[in-house]
PDB file of C-alpha atoms in Angstrom:
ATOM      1  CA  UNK A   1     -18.653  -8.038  -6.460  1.00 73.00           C
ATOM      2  CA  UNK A   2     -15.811  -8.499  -4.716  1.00 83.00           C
ATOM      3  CA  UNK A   3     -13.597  -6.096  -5.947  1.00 88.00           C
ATOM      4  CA  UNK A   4     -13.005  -2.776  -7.294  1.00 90.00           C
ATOM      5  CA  UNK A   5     -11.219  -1.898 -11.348  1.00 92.00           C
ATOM      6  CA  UNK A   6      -9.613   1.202 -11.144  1.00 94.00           C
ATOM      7  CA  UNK A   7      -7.422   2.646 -14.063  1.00 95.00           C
ATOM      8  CA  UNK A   8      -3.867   3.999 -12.657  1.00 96.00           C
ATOM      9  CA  UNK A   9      -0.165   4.943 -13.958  1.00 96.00           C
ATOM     10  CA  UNK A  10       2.865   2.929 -13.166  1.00 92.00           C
ATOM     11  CA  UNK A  11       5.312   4.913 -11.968  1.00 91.00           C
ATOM     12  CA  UNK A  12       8.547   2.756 -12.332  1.00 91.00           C
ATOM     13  CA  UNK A  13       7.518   2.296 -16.219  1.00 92.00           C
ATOM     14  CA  UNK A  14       5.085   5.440 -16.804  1.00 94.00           C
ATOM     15  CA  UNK A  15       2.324   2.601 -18.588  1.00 93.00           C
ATOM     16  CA  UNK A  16      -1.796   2.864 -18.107  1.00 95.00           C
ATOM     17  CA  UNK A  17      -2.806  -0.081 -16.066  1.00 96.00           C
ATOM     18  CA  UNK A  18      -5.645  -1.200 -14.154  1.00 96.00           C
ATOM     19  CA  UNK A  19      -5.501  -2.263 -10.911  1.00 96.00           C
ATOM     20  CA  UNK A  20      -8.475  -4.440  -9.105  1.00 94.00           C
ATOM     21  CA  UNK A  21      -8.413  -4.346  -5.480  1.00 91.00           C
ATOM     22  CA  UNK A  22     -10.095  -6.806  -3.119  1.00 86.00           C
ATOM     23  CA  UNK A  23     -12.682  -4.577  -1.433  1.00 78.00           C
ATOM     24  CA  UNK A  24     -11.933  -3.671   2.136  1.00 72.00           C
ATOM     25  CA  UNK A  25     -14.470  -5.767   3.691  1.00 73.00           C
ATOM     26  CA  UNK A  26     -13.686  -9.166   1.953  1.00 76.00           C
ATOM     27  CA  UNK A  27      -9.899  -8.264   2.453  1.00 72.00           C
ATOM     28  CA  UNK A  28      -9.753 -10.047   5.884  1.00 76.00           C
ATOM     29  CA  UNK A  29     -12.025 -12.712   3.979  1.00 84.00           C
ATOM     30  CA  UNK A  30      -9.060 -16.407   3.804  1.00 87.00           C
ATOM     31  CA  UNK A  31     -11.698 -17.298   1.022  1.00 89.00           C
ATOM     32  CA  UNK A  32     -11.868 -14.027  -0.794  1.00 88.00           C
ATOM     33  CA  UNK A  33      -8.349 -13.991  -0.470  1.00 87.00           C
ATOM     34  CA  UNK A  34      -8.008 -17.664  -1.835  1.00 91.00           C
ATOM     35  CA  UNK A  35     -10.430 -16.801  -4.812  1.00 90.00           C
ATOM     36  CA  UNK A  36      -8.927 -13.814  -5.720  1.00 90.00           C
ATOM     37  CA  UNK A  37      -5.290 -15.375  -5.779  1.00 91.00           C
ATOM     38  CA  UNK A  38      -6.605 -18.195  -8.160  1.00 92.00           C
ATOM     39  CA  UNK A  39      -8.613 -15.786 -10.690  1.00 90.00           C
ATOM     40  CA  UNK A  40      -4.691 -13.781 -11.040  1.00 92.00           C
ATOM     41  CA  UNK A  41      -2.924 -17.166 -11.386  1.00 94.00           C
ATOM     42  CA  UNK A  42      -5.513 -18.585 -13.930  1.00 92.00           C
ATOM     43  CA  UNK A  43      -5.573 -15.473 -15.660  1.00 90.00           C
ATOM     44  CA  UNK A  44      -1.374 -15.014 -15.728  1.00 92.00           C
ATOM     45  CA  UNK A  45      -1.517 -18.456 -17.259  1.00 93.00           C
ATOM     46  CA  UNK A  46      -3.528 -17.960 -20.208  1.00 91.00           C
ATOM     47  CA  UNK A  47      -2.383 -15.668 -23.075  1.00 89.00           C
ATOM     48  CA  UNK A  48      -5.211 -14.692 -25.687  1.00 85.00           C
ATOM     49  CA  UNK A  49      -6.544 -11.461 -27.192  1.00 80.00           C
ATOM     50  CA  UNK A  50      -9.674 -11.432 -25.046  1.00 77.00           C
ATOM     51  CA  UNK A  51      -8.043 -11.926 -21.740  1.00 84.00           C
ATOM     52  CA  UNK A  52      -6.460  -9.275 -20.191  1.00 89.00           C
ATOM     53  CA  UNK A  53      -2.697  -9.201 -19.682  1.00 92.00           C
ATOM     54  CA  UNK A  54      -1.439  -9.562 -15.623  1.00 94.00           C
ATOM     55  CA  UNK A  55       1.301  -7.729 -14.739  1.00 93.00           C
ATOM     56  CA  UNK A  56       1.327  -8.286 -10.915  1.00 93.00           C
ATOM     57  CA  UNK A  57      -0.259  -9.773  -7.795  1.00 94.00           C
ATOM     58  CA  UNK A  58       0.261  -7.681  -4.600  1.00 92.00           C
ATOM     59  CA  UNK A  59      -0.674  -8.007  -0.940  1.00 89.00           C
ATOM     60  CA  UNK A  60      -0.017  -4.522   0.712  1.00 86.00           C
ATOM     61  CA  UNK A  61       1.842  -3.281   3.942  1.00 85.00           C
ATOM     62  CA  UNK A  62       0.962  -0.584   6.461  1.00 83.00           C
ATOM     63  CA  UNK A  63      -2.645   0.703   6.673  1.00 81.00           C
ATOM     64  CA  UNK A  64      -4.112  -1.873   4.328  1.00 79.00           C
ATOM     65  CA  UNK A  65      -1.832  -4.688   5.458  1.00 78.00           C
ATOM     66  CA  UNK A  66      -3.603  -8.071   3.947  1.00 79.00           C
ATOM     67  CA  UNK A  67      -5.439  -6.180   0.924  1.00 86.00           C
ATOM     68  CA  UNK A  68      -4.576  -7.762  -2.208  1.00 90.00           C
ATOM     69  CA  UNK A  69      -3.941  -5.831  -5.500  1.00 93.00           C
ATOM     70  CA  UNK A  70      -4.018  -7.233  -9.328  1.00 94.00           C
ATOM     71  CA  UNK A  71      -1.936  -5.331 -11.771  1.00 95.00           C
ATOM     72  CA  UNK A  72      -3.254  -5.760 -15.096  1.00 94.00           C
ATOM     73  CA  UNK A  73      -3.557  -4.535 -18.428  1.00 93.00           C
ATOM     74  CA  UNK A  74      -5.296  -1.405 -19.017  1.00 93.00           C
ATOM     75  CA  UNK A  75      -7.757  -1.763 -22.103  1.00 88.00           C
ATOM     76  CA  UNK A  76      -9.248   1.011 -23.723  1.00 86.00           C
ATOM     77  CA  UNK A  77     -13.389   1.015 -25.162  1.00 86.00           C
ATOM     78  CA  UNK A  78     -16.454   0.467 -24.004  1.00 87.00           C
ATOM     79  CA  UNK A  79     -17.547  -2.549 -21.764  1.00 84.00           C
ATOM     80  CA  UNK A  80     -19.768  -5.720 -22.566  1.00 85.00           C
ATOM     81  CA  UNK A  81     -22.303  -4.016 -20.266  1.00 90.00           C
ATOM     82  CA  UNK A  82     -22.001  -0.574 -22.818  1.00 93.00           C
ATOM     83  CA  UNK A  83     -21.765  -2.672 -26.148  1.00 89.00           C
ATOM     84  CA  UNK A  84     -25.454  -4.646 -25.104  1.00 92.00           C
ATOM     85  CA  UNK A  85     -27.171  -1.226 -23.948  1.00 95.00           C
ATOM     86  CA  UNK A  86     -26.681  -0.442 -27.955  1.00 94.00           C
ATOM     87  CA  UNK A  87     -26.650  -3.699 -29.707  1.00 90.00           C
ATOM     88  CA  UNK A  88     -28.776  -5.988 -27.027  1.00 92.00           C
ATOM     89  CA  UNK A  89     -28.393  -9.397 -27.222  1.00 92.00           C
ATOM     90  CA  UNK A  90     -25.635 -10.828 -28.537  1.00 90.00           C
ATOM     91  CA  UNK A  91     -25.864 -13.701 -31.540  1.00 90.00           C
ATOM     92  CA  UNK A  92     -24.327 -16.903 -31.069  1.00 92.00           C
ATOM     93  CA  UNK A  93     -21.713 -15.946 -33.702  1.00 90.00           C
ATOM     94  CA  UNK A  94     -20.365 -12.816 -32.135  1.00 85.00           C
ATOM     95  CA  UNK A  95     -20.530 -14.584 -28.634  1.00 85.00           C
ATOM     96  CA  UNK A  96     -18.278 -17.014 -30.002  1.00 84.00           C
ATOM     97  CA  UNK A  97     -16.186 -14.182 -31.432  1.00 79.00           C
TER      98      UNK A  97
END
């Protein structure tokens, strides 16, 4: 991947969010940069249950000047990867779900 998901408090509003950082060595990446910038803006643009919420889209100063930071929601459960080391492969029907 090309990124890390970390789970985090805002400050300024004390929620849970997640935050997904471009990982050091693709930050100098223009591509990874590019990419990552159109996977927030796509995201921000569509609103559905099974899409996580984005809050914010930040490119940090000082130390880590360049490194890009998505703000997002912060969703509670287990992950698809959990979910098919139980249930295995999914059916058509629940894919579609």
């Amino acid at each position: 991947g090309m990124s890390s998901v970390w789970a985090a408090k805002n400050e300024a509003t004390d929620a849970d969010v997640a935050v997904k950082l471009l990982l050091a060595d693709r930050a100098a990446s223009p591509e990874a940069h590019a990419r990552f910038r159109r996977e927030a803006h796509a995201a921000a643009a569509l609103s559905h249950r099974s899409i996580v919420r984005i809050f914010d889209l930040v490119e940090l100063t000082g130390p880590d000047a360049g490194s890009l930071v998505l703000v997002m929601e912060l969703l509670r459960g287990v992950t698809l990867q959990q979910h098919l080391d139980v249930t295995g492969k999914l059916s058509v029907p629940a894919t579609l779900e």
